[in-house]
CSV table of C-alpha atoms in Angstrom, one decimal:
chain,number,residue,atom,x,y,z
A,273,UNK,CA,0.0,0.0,0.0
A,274,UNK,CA,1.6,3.4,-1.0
A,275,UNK,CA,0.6,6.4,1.3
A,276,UNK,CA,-1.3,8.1,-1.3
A,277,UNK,CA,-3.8,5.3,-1.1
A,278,UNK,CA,-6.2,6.6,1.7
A,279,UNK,CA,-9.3,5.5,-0.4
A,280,UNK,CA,-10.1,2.9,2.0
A,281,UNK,CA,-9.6,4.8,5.2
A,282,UNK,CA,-11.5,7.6,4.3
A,283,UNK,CA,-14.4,5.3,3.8
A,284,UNK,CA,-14.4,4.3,7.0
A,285,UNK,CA,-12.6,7.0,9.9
A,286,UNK,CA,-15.7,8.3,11.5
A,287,UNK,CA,-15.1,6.5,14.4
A,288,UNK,CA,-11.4,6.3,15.6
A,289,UNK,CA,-11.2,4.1,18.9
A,290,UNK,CA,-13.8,2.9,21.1
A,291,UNK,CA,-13.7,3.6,25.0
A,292,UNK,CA,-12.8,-0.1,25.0
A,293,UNK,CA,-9.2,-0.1,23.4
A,294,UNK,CA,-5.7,-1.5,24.5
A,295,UNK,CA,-3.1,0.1,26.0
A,296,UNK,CA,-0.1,-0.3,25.4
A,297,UNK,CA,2.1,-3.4,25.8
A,298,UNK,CA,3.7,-6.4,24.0
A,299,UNK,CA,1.2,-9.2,22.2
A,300,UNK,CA,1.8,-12.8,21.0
A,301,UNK,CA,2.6,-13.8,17.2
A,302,UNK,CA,4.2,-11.0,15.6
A,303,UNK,CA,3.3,-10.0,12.2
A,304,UNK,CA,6.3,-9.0,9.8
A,305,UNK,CA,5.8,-6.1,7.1
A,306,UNK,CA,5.9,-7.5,3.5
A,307,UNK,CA,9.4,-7.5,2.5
A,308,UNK,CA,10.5,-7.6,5.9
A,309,UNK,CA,13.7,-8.8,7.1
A,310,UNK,CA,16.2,-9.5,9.5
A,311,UNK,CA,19.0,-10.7,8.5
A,312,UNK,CA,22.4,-9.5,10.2
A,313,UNK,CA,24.7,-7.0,8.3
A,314,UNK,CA,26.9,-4.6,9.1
A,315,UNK,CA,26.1,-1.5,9.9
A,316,UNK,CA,27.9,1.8,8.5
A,317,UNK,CA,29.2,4.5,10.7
A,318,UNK,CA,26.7,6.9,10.3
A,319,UNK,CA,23.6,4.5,11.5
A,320,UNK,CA,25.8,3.3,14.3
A,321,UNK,CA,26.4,7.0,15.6
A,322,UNK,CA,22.4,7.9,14.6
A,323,UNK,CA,21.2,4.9,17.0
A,324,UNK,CA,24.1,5.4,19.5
A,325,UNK,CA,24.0,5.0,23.3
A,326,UNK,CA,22.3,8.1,25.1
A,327,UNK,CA,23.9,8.8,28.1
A,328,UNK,CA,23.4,12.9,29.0
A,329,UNK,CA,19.0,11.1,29.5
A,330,UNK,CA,17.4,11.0,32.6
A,331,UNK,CA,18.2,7.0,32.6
A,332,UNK,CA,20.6,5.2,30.2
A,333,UNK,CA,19.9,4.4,27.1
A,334,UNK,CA,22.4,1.8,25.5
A,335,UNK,CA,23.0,1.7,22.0
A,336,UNK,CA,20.2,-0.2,19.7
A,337,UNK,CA,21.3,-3.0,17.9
A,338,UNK,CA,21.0,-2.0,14.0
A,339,UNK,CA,22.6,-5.4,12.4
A,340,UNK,CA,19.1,-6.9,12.1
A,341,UNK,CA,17.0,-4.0,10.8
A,342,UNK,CA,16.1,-3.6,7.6
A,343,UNK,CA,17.6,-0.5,6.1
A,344,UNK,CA,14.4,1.0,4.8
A,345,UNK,CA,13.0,1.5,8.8
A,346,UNK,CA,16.0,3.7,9.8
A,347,UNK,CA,15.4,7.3,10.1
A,348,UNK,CA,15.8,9.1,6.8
A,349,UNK,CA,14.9,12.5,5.0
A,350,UNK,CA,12.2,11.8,2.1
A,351,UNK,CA,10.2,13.6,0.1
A,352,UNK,CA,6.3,14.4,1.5
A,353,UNK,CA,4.3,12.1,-0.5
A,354,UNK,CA,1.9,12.0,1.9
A,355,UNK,CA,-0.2,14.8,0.9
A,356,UNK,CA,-0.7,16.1,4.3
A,357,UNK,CA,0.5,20.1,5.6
A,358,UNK,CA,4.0,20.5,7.4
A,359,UNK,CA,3.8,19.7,10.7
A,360,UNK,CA,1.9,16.8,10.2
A,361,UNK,CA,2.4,13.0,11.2
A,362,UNK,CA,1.5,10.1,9.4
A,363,UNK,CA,1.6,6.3,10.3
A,364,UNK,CA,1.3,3.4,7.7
A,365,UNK,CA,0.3,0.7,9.4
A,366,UNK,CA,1.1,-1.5,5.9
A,367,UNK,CA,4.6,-0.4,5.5
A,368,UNK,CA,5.2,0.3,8.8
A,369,UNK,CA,6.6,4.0,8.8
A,370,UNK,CA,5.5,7.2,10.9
A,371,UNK,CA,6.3,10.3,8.9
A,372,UNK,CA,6.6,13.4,10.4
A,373,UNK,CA,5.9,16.5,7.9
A,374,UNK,CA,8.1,18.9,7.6
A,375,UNK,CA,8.0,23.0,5.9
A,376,UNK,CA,10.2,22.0,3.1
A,377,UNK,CA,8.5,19.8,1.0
A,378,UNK,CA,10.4,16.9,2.8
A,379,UNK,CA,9.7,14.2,5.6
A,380,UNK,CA,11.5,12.3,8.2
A,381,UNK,CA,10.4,9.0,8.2
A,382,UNK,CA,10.6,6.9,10.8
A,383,UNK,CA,10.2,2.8,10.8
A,384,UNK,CA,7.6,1.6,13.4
A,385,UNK,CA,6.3,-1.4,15.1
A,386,UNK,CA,2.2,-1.4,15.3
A,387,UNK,CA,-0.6,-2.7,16.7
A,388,UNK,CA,-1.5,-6.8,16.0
A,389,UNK,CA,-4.6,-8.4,14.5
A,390,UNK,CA,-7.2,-7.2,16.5
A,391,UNK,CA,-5.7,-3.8,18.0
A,392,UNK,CA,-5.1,-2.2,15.2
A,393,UNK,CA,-7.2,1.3,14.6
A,394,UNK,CA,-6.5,4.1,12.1
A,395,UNK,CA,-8.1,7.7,11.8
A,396,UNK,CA,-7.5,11.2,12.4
A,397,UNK,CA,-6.3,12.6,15.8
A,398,UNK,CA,-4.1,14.9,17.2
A,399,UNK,CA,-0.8,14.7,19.5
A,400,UNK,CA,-2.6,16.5,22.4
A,401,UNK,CA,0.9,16.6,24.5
A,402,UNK,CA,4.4,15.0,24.8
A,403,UNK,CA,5.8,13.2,27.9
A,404,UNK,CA,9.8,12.8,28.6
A,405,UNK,CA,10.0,9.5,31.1
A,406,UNK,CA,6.0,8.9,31.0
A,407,UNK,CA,4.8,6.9,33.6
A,408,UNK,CA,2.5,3.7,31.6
A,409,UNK,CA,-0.8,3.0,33.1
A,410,UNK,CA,-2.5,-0.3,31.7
A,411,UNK,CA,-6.3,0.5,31.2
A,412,UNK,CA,-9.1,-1.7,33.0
A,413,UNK,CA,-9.3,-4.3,30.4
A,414,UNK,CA,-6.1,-4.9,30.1
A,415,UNK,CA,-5.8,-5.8,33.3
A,416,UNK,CA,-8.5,-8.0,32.9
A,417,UNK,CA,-7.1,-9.9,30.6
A,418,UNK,CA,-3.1,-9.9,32.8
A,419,UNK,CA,-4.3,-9.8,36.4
A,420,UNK,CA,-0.8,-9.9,37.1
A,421,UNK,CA,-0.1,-6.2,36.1
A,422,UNK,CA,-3.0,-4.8,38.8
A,423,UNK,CA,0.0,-3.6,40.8
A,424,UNK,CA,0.3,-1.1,37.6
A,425,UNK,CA,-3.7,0.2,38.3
A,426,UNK,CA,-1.8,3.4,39.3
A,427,UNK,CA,1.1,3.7,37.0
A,428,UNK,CA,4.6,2.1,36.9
A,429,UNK,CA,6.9,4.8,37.5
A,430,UNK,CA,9.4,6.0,35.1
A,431,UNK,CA,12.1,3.8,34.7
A,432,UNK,CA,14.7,1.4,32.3
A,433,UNK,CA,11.8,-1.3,32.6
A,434,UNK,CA,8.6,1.0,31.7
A,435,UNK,CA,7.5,-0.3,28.2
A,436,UNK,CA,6.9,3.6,27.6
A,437,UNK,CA,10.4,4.3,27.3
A,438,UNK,CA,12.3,7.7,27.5
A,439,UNK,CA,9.5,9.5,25.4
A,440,UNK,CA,5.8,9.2,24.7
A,441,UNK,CA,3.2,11.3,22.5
A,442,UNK,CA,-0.1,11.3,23.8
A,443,UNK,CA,-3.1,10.5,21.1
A,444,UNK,CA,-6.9,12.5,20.9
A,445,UNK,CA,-9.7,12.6,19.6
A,446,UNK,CA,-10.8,15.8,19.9
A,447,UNK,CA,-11.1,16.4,24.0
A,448,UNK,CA,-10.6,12.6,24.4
A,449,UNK,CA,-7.9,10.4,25.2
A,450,UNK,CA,-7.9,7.7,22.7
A,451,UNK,CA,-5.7,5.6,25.3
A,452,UNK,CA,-3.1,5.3,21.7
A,453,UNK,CA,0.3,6.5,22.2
A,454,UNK,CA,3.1,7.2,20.0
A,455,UNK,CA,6.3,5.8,22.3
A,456,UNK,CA,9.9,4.2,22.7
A,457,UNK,CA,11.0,0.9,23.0
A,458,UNK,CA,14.4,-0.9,22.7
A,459,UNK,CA,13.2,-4.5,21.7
A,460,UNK,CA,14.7,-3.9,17.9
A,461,UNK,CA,13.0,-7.4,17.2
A,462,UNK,CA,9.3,-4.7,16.9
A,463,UNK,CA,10.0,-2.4,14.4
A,464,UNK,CA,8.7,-3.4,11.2
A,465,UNK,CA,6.0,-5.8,12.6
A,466,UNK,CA,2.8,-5.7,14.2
A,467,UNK,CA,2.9,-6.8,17.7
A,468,UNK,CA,1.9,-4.2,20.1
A,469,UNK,CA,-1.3,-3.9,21.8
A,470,UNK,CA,-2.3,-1.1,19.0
A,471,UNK,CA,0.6,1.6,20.2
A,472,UNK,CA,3.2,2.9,17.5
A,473,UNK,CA,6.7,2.0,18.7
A,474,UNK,CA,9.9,4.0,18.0
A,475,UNK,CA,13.3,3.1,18.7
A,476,UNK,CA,14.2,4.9,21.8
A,477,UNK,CA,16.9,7.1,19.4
A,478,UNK,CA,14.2,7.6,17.0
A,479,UNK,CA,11.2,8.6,19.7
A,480,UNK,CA,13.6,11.0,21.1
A,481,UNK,CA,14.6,12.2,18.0
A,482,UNK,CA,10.9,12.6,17.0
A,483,UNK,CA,10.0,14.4,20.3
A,484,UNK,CA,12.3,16.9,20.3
A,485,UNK,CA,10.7,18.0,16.6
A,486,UNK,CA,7.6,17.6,16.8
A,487,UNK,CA,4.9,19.9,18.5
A,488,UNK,CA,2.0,19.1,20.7
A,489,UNK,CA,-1.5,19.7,18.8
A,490,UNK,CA,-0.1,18.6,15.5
A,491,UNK,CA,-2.8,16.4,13.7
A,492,UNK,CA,-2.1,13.0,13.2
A,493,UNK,CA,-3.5,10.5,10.5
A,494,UNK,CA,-3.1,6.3,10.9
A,495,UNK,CA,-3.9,4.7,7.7
């Protein structure tokens, strides 16, 4: 599916997420991206130094492994094809790329990991706001389904283990909280595949990189 082909989700967007939606966290049975791979070569210097440690963040960040990542999901500079205005950002959940709109007729384009069969969603939003160490919070029915993260009702604190990592964008639907966010996460093994409980993963490098240019309120649009 090309980007330009949003015949099918305009059909169908008038309803972006139910009150009843996953949070985020890991699922079962990943689901690769067509032409995905991950098969172990070497990595030049300039990816290396793009997806090096972080070590000036609030915790740690240790360098991601980039042998077994397809080249087309590293962070790169593309032309907007995606029709929307600067400032915008667009996931594809087919290809599995978030690109974030910029004022010059180009994009930065990000690969993604993205919700599995059965949480996935699409739509318009907006990033309402933009957390630096978020805290996670596992709605109700997730914790209905893994009793064993009640101890979470409340929120897991910031931390190395918080499956938010070090950043997180925050997704609504007009004045609500669609429970969707746009976050970090150093399992490499996710980007390019659907396997999260319907959030859109970043590699910590890349979520960072994305929070630091992008700006609360700017509309967003899953296909």
């Amino acid at each position: 599916m090309t980007i330009l082909n949003r015949r099918a989700f305009l059909a169908g967007s008038a309803a972006l997420i139910a009150s009843t939606l996953a949070g985020c966290a890991t699922s079962a049975s990943p689901v690769r991206a067509q032409g995905s791979t991950q098969a172990r070569r070497s990595v030049p210097p300039d990816v290396a130094a793009m997806y090096a440690a972080v070590l000036d963040d609030e915790y740690p960040i240790r360098a991601s492994n980039m042998e077994s990542i397809p080249e087309q999901f590293l962070r790169q500079e593309v032309p907007n094809t995606t029709g929307e205005p600067a400032g915008s950002v667009l996931v594809d959940t087919t290809d599995r790329f978030l690109y974030h709109v910029r004022d010059n007729g180009m994009a930065t384009r990000y690969g993604v990991g993205i919700g599995a069969a059965g949480f996935s969603w699409s739509g318009r939003a907006h990033i309402a706001y933009k957390r630096s160490r978020p805290r996670w919070t596992p709605p109700s029915d997730m914790i209905n389904r893994h009793p064993e993260l009640e101890i979470y009702r409340y929120g897991m604190e910031p931390g190395p283990e918080n499956p938010m990592g070090p950043r997180a964008l925050y997704i609504h639907q007009g004045n609500k909280d669609t429970l969707y966010r746009i976050h970090g996460n150093e399992d490499e093994k996710t980007i390019g595949e659907a396997i999260s409980s319907g959030c859109v993963r970043l590699l910590p490098q890349d979520i960072i990189h994305l929070y630091d240019n992008v700006r609360s309120g700017s509309p967003l649009l899953v296909v």
